[in-house]
PDB file of C-alpha atoms in Angstrom:
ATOM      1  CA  UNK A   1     -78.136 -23.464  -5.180  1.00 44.00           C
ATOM      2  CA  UNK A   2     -78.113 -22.741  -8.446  1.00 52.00           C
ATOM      3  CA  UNK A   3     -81.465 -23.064 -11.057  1.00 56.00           C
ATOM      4  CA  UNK A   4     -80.681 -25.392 -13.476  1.00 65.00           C
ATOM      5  CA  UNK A   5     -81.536 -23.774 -16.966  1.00 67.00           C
ATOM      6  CA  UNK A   6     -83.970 -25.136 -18.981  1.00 73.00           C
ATOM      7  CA  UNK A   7     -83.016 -25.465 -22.284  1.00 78.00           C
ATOM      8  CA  UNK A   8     -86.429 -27.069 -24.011  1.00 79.00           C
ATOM      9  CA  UNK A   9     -88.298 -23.824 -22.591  1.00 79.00           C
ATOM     10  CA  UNK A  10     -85.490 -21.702 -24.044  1.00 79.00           C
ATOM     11  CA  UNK A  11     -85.788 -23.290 -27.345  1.00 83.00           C
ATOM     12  CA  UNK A  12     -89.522 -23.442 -27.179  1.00 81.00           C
ATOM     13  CA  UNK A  13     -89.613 -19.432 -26.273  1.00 78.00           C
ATOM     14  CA  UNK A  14     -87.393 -18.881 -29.326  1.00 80.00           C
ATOM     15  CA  UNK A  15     -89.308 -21.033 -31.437  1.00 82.00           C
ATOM     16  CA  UNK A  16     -92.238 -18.920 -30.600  1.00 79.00           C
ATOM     17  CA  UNK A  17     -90.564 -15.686 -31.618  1.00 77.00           C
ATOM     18  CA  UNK A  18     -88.768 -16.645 -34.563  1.00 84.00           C
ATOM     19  CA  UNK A  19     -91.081 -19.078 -36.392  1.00 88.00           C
ATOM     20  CA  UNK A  20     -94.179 -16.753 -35.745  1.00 82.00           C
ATOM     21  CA  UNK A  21     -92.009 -14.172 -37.604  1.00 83.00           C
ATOM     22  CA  UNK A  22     -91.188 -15.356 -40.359  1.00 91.00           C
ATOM     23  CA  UNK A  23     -94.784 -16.393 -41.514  1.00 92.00           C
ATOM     24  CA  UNK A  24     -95.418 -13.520 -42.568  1.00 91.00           C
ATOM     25  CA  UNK A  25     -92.630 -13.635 -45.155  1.00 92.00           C
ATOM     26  CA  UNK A  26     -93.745 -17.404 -46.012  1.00 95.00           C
ATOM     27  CA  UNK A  27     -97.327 -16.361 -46.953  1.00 95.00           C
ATOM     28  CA  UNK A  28     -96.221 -13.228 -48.966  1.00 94.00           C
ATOM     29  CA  UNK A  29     -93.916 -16.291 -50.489  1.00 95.00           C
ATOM     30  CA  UNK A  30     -97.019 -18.639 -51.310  1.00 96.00           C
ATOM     31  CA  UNK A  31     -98.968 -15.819 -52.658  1.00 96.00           C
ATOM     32  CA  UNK A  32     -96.951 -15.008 -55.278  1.00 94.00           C
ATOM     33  CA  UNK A  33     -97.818 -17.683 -57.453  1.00 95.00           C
ATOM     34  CA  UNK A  34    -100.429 -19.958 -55.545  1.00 96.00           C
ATOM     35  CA  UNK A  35    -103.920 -18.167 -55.090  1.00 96.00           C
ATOM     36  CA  UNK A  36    -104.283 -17.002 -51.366  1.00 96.00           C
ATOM     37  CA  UNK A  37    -107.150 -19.528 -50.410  1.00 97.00           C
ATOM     38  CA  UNK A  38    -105.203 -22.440 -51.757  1.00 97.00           C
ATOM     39  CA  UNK A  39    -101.948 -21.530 -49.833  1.00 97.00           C
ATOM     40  CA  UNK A  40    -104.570 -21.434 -46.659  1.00 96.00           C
ATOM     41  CA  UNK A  41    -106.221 -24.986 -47.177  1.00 97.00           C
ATOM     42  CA  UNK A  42    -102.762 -26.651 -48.536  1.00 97.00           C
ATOM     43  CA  UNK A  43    -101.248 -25.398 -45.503  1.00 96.00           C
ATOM     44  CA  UNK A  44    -103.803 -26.384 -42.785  1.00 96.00           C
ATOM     45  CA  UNK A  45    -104.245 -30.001 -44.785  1.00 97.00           C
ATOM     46  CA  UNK A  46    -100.844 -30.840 -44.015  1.00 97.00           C
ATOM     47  CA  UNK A  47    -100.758 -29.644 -40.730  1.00 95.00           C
ATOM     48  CA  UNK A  48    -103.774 -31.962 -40.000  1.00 96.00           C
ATOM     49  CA  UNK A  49    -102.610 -34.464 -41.526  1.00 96.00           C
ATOM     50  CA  UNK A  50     -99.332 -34.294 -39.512  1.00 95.00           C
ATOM     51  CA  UNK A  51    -101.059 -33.936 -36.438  1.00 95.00           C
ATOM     52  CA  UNK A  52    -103.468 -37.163 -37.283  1.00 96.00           C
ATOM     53  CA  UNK A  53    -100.102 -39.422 -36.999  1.00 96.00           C
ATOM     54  CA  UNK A  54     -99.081 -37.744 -34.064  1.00 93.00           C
ATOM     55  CA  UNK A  55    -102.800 -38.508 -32.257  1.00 95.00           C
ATOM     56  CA  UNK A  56    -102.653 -41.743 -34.158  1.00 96.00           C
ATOM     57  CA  UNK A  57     -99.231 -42.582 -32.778  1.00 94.00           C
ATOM     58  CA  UNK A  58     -99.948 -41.352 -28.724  1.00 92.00           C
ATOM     59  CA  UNK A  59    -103.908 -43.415 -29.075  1.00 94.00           C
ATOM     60  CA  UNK A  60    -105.272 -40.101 -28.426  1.00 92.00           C
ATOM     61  CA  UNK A  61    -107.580 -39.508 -31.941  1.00 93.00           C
ATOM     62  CA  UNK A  62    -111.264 -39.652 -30.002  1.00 92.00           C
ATOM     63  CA  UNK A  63    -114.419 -38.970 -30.845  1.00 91.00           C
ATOM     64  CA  UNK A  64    -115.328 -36.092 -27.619  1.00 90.00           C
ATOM     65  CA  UNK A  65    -119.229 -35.408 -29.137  1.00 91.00           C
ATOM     66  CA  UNK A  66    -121.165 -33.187 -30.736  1.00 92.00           C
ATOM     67  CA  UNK A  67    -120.743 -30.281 -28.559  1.00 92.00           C
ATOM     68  CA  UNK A  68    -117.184 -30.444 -28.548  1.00 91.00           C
ATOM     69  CA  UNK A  69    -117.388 -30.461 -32.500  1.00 94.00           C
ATOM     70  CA  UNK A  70    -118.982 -27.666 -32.675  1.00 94.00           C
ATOM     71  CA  UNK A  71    -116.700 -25.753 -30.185  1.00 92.00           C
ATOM     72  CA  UNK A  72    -113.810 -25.988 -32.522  1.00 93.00           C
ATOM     73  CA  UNK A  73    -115.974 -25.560 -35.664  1.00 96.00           C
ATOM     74  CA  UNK A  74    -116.641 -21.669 -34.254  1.00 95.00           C
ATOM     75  CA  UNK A  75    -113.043 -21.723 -32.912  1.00 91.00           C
ATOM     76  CA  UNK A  76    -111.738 -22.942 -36.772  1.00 94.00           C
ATOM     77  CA  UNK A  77    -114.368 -20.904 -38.375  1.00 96.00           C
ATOM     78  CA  UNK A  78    -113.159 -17.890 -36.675  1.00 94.00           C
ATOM     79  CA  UNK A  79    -109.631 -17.735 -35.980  1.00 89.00           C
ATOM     80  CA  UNK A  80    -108.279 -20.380 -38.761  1.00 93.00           C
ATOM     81  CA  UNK A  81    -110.506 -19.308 -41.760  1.00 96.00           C
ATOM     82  CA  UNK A  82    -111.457 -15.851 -41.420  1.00 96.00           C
ATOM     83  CA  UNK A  83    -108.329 -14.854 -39.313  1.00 92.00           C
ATOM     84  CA  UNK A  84    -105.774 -16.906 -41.230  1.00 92.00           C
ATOM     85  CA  UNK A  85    -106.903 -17.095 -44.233  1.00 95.00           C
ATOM     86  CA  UNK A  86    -107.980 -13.332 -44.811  1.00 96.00           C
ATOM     87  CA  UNK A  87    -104.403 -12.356 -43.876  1.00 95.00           C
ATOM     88  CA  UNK A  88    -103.361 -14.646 -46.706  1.00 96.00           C
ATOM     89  CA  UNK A  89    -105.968 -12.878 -48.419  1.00 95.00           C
ATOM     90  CA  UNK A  90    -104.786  -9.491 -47.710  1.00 94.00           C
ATOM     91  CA  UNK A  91    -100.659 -10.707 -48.508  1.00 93.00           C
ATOM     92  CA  UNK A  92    -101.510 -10.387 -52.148  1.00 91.00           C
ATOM     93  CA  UNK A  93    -101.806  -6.672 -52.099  1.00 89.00           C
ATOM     94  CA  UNK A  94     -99.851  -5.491 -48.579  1.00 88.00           C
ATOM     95  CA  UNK A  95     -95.992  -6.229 -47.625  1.00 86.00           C
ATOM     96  CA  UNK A  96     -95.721  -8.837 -45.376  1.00 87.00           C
ATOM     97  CA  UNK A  97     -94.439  -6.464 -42.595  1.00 82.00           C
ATOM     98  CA  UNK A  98     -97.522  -3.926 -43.030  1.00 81.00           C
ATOM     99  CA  UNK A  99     -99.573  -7.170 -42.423  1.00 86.00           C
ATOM    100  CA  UNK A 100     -97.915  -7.843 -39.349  1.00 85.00           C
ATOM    101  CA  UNK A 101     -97.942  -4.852 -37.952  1.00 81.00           C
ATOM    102  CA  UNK A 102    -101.428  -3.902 -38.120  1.00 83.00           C
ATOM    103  CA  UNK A 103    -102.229  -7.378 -37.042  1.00 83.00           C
ATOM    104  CA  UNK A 104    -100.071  -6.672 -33.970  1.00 78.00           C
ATOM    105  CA  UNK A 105    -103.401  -4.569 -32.483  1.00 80.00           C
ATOM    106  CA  UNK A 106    -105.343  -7.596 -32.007  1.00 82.00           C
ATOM    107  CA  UNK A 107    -104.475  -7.151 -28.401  1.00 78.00           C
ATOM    108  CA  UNK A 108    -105.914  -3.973 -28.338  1.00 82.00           C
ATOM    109  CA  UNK A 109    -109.084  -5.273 -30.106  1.00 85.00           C
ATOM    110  CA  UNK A 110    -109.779  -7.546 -27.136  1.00 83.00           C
ATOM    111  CA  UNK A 111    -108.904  -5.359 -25.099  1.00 83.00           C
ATOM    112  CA  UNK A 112    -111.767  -2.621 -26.566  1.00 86.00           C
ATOM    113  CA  UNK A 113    -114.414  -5.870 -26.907  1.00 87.00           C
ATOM    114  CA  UNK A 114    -113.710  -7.271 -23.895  1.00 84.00           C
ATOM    115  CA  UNK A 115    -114.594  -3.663 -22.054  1.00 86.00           C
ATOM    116  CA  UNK A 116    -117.485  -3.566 -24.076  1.00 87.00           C
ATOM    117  CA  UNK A 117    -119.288  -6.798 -23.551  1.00 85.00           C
ATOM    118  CA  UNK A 118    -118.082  -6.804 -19.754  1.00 84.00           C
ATOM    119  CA  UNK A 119    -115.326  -9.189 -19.488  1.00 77.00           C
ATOM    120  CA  UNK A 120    -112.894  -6.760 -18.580  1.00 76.00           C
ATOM    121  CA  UNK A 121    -113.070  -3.613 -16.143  1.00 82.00           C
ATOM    122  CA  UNK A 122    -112.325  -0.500 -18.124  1.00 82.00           C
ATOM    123  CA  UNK A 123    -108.787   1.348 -16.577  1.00 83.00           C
ATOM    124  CA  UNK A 124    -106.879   3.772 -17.636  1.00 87.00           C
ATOM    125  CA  UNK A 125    -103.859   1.909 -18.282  1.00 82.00           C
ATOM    126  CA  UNK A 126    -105.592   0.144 -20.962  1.00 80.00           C
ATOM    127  CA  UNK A 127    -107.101   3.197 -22.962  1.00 83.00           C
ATOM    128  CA  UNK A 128    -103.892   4.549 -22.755  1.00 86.00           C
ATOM    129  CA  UNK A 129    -102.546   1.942 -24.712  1.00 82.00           C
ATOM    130  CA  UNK A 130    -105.269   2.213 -27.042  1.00 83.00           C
ATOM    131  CA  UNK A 131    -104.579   5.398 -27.746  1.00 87.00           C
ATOM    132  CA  UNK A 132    -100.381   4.771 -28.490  1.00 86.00           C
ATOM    133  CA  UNK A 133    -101.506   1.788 -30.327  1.00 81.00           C
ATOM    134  CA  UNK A 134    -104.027   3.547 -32.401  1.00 82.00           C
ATOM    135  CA  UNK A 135    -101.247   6.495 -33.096  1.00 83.00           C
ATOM    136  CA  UNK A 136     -98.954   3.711 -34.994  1.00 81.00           C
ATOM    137  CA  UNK A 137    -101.884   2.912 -37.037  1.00 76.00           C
ATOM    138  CA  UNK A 138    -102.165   6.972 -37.390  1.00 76.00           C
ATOM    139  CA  UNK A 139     -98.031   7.101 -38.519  1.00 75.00           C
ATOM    140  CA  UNK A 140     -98.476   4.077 -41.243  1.00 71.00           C
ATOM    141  CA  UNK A 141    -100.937   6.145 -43.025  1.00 69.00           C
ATOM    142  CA  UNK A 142    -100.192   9.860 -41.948  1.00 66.00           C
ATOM    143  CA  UNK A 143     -98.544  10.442 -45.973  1.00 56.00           C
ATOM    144  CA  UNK A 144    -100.029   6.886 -47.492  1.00 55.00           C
ATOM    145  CA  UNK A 145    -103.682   7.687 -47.771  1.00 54.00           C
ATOM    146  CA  UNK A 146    -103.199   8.095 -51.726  1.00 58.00           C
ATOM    147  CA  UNK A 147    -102.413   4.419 -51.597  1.00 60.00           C
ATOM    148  CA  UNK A 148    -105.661   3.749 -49.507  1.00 59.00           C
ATOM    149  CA  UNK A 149    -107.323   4.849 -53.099  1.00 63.00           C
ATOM    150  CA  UNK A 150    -105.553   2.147 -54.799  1.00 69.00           C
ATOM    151  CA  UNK A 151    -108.486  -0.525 -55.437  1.00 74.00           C
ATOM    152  CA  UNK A 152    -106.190  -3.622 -54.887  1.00 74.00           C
ATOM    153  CA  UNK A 153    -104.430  -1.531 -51.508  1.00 79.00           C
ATOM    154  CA  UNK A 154    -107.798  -1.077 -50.179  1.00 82.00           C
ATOM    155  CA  UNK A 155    -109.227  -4.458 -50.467  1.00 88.00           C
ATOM    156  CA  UNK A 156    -105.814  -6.009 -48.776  1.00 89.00           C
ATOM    157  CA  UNK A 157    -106.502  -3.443 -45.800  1.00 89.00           C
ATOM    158  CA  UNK A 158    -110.371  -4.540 -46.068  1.00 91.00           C
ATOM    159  CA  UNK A 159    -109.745  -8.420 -45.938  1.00 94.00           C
ATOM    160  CA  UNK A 160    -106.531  -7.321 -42.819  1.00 92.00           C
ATOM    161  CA  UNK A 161    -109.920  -5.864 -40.873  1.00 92.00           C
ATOM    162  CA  UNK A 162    -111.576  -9.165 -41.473  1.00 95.00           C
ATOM    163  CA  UNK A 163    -108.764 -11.007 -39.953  1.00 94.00           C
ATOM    164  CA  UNK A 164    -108.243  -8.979 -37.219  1.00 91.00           C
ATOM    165  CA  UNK A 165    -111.673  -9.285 -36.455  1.00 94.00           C
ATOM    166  CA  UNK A 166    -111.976 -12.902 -36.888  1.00 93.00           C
ATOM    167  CA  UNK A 167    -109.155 -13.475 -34.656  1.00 87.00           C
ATOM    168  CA  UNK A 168    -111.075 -10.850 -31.674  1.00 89.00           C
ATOM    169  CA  UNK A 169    -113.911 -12.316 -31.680  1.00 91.00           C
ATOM    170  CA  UNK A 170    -112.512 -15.861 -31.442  1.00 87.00           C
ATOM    171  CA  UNK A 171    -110.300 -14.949 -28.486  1.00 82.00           C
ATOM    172  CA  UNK A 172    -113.496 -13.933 -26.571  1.00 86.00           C
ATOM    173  CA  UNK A 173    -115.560 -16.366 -27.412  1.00 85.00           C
ATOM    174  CA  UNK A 174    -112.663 -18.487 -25.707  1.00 78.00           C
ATOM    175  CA  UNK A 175    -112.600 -15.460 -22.944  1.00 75.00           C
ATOM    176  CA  UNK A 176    -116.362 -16.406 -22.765  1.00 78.00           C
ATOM    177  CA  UNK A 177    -116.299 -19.949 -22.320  1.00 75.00           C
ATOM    178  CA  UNK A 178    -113.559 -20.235 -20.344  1.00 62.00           C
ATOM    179  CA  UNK A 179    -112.292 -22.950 -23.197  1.00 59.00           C
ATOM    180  CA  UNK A 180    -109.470 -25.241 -21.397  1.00 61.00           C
ATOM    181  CA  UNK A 181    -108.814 -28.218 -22.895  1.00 65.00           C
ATOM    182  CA  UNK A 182    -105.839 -30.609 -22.045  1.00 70.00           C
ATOM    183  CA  UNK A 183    -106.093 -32.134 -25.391  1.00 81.00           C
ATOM    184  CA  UNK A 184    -104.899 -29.600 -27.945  1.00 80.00           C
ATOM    185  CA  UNK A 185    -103.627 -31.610 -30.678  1.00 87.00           C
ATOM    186  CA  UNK A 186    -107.161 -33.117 -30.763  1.00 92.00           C
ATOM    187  CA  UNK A 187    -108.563 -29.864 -30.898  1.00 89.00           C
ATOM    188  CA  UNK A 188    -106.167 -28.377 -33.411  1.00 89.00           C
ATOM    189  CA  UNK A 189    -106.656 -31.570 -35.287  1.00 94.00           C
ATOM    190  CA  UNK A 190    -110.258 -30.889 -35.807  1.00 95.00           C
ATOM    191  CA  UNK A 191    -110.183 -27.175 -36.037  1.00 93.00           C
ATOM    192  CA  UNK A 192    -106.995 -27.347 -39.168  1.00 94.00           C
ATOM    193  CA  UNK A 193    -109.292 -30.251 -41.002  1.00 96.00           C
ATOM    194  CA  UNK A 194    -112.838 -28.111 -41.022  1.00 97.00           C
ATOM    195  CA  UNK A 195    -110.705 -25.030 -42.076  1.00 96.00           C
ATOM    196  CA  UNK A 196    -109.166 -26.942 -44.711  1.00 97.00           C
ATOM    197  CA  UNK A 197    -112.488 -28.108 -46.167  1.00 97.00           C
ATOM    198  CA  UNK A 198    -113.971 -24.851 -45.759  1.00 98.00           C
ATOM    199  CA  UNK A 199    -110.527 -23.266 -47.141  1.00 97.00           C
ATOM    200  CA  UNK A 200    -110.708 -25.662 -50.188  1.00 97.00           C
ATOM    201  CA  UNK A 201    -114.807 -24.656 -51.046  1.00 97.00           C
ATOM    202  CA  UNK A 202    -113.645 -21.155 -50.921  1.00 97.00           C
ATOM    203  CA  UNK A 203    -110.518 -22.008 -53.386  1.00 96.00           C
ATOM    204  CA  UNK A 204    -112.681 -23.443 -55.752  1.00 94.00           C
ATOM    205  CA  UNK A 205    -115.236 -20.064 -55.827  1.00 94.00           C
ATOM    206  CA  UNK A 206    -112.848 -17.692 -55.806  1.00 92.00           C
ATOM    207  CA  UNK A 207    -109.499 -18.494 -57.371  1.00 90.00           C
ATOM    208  CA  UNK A 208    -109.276 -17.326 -60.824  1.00 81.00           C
ATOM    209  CA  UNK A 209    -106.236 -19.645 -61.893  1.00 80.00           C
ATOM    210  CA  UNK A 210    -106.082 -22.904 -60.727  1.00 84.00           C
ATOM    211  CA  UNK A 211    -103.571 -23.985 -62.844  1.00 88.00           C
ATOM    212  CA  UNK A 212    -101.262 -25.468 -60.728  1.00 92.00           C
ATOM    213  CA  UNK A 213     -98.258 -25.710 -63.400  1.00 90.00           C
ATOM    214  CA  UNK A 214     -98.044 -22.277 -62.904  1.00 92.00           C
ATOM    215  CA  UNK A 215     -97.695 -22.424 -59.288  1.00 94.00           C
ATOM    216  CA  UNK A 216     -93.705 -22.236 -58.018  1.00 95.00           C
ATOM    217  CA  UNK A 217     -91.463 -24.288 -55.887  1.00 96.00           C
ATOM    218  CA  UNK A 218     -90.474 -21.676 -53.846  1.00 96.00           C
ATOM    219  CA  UNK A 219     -94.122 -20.960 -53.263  1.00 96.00           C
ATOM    220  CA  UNK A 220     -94.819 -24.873 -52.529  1.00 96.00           C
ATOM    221  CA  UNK A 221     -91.854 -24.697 -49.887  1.00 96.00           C
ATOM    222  CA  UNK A 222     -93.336 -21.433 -48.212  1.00 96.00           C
ATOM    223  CA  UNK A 223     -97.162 -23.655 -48.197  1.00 97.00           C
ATOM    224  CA  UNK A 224     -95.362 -26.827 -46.643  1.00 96.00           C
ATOM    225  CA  UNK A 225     -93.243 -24.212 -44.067  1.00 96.00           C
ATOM    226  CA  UNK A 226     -96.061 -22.703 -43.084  1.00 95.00           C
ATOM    227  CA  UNK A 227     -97.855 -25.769 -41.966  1.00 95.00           C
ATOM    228  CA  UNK A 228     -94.445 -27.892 -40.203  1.00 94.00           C
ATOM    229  CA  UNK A 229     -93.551 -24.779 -39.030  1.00 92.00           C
ATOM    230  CA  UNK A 230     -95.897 -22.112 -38.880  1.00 90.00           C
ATOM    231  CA  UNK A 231     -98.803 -24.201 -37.854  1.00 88.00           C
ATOM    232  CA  UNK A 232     -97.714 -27.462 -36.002  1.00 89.00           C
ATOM    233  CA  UNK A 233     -94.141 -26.462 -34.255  1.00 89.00           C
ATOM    234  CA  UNK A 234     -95.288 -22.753 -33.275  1.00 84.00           C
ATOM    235  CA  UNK A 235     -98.299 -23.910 -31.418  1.00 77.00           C
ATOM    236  CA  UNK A 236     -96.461 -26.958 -29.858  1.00 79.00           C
ATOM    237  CA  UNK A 237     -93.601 -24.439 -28.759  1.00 82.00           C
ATOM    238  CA  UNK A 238     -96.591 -22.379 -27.541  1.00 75.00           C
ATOM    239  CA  UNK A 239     -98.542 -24.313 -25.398  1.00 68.00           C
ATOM    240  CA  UNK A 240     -94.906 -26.069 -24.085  1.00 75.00           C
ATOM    241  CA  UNK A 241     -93.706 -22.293 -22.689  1.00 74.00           C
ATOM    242  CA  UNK A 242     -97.617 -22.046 -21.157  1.00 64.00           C
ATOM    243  CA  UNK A 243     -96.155 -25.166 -19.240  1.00 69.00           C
ATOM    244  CA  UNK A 244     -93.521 -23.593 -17.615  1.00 72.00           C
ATOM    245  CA  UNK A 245     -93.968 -19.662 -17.496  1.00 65.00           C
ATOM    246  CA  UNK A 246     -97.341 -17.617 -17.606  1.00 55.00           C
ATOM    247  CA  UNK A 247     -99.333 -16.628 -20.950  1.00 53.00           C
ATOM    248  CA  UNK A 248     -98.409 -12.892 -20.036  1.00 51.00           C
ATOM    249  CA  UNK A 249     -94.857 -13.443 -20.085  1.00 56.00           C
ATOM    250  CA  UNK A 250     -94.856 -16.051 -23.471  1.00 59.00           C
ATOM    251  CA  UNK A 251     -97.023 -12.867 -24.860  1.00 58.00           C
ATOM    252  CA  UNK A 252     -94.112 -10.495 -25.114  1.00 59.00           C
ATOM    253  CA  UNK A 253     -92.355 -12.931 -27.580  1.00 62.00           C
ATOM    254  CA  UNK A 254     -94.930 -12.347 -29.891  1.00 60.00           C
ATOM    255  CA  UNK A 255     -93.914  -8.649 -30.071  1.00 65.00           C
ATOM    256  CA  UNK A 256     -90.880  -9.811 -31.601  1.00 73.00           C
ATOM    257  CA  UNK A 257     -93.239 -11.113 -34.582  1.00 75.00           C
ATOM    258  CA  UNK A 258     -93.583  -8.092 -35.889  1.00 77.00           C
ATOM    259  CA  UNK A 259     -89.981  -6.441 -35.894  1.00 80.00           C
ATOM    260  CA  UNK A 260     -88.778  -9.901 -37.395  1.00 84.00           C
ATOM    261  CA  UNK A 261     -91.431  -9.811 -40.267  1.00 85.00           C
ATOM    262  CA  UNK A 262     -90.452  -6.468 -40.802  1.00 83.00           C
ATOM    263  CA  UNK A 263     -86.761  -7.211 -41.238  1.00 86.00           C
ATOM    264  CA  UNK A 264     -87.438  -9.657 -43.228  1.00 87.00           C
ATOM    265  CA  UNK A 265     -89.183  -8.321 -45.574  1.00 87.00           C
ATOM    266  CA  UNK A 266     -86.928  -5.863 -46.158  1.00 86.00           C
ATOM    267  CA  UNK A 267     -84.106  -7.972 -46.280  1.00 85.00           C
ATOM    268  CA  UNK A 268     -85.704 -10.699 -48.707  1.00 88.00           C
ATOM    269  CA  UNK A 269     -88.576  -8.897 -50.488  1.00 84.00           C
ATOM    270  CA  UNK A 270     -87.034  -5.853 -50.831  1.00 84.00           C
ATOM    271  CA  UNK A 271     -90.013  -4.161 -48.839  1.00 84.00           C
ATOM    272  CA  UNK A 272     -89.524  -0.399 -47.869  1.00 80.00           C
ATOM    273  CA  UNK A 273     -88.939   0.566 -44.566  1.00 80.00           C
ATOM    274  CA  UNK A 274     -89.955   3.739 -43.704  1.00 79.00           C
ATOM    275  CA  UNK A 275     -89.369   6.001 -40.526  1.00 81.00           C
ATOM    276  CA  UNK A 276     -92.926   6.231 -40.077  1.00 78.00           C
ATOM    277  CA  UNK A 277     -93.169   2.386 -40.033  1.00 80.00           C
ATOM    278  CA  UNK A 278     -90.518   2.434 -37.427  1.00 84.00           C
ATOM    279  CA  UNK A 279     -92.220   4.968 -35.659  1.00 84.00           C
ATOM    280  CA  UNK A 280     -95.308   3.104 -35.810  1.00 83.00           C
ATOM    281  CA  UNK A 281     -94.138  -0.426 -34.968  1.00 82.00           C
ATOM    282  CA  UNK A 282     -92.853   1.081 -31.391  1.00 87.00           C
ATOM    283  CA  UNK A 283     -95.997   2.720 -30.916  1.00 85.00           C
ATOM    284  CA  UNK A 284     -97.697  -0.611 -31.123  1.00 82.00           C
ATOM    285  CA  UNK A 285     -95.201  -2.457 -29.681  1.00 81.00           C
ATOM    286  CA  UNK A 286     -96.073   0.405 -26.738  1.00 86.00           C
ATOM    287  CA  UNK A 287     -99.478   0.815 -26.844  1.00 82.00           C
ATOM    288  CA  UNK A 288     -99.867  -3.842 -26.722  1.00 75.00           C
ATOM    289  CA  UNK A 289     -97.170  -3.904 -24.196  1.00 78.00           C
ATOM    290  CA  UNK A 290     -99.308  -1.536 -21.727  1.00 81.00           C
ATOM    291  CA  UNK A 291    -102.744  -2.381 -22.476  1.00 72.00           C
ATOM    292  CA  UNK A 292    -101.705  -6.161 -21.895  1.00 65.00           C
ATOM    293  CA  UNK A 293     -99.288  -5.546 -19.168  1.00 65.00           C
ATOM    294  CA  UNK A 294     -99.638  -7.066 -15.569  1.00 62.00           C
ATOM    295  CA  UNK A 295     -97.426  -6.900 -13.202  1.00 56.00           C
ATOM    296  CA  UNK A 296     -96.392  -9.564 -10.426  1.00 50.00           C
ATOM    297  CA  UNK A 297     -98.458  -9.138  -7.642  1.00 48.00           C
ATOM    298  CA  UNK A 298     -97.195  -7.822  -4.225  1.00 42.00           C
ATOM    299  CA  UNK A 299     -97.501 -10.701  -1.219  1.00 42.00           C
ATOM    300  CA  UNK A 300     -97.443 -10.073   1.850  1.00 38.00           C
TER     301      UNK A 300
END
């Protein structure tokens, strides 16, 4: 008999790889005339606010306690504002495919702190992925460490470590917890409004211009992509393919992210692709792919 295909995962797989992708490109977009911490709260207002009708809508907007707030304050604190909004940061001063690419280690990150705080066994599978991972990061700076001295270069790659760490620690904290939760609109509800009031606070204190007539509409369309898109479709595609096929096998989508952001970038923005970038983005493609890697178990 033959499996009938099903066409909402393969949209919702693609939607994962493609949308993901191209955020990078919409946030180097928004930055270029909106300052970065305004891009982050416009675009995680809207998303809230379009996930508020949705709850609204389905009778699901509840009020789950105090405990439960606070879960997905650390979880917002963590992965929306630091992670999110530090790699808008960081888009000011780094092309939007560097930026994906050395966000692409994450894996590798929780990987290392998961080993460290004992969540994980140590094997040698994994460290050898560490090290091809860590080999990319050596081939995007092997001739670019004059750059490193730049003051704007450095504080882009400063804010990127930030994010990457933001985004670590948040995915063991939910490693931690065991966090499941079978309402995750509510939670992303809660966890895009905090980060947009937090995001907003840190607007006000640290955005030089906040005059808005100066502020694009190509740059407003990238803000009010990256919340339909980046932030409310991505995750629903997301969490549909969890449905229907395991997290390790929705996973290797993701390392599509990068090479699309890189393409992109090149082909829009003009952004120079190197052979040590393309070195460097299969060396972390590599090093994710291994350290992440399980294979189907044998039954007997």
């Amino acid at each position: 008999m033959i499996k009938k295909i099903d066409l909402k995962l393969i949209f919702a797989l693609v939607g994962v790889a493609l949308i993901w992708g191209t955020t990078y490109l919409g946030i180097r977009v928004a930055v270029e005339t909106i300052p970065p911490w305004f891009v982050a709260a416009f675009r995680q207002t809207i998303a809230s606010i379009i996930l508020l009708i949705i709850l609204l809508r389905k009778n699901e907007l509840s009020w789950q306690g105090w405990p439960y707030l606070r879960r997905q304050m650390i979880l917002s604190s963590l992965m929306i504002v630091v992670a999110n909004g530090m790699t808008t940061v960081a888009e000011q001063t780094i092309p939007s495919g560097l930026t994906s690419l050395l966000n692409a280690l994450t894996p590798i990150f929780v990987f290392l702190a998961s080993v460290g705080i004992g969540l994980q066994k140590p094997n040698i599978k994994g460290f050898l992925g560490v090290i091809i991972g860590f080999l990319g990061v050596a081939f995007i700076f092997r001739e670019g460490l004059n750059e490193l001295l730049d003051p704007n270069y450095k504080t882009g790659i400063m804010f990127l470590c930030f994010a990457v760490t933001g985004w670590t620690v948040g995915t063991i904290y939910i490693k931690k917890n065991n966090q499941k939760s079978d309402h995750i609109f509510l939670d992303l509800f809660y966890q895009f409004a905090f980060s947009a009031i937090v995001q907003f606070v840190l607007a006000f204190m640290f955005s030089a211009d906040r005059n808005v007539s100066n502020w694009s509409l190509n740059s407003m369309f990238a803000v009010a992509y990256l919340a339909i898109f980046g932030s409310v479709v991505a995750f629903f595609c997301y969490h549909y393919a969890l449905k229907k096929v395991s997290a390790t096998e929705v996973s290797m989508l993701s390392y599509f992210n990068t090479v699309i952001a890189i393409f992109l970038g090149w082909l829009i923005l003009d952004e120079i692709i190197t052979v040590d970038i393309l070195i460097a983005t299969v060396l972390i493609i590599i090093g994710v792919f291994i350290t992440n890697y399980k294979g189907k178990k044998q039954t007997l």
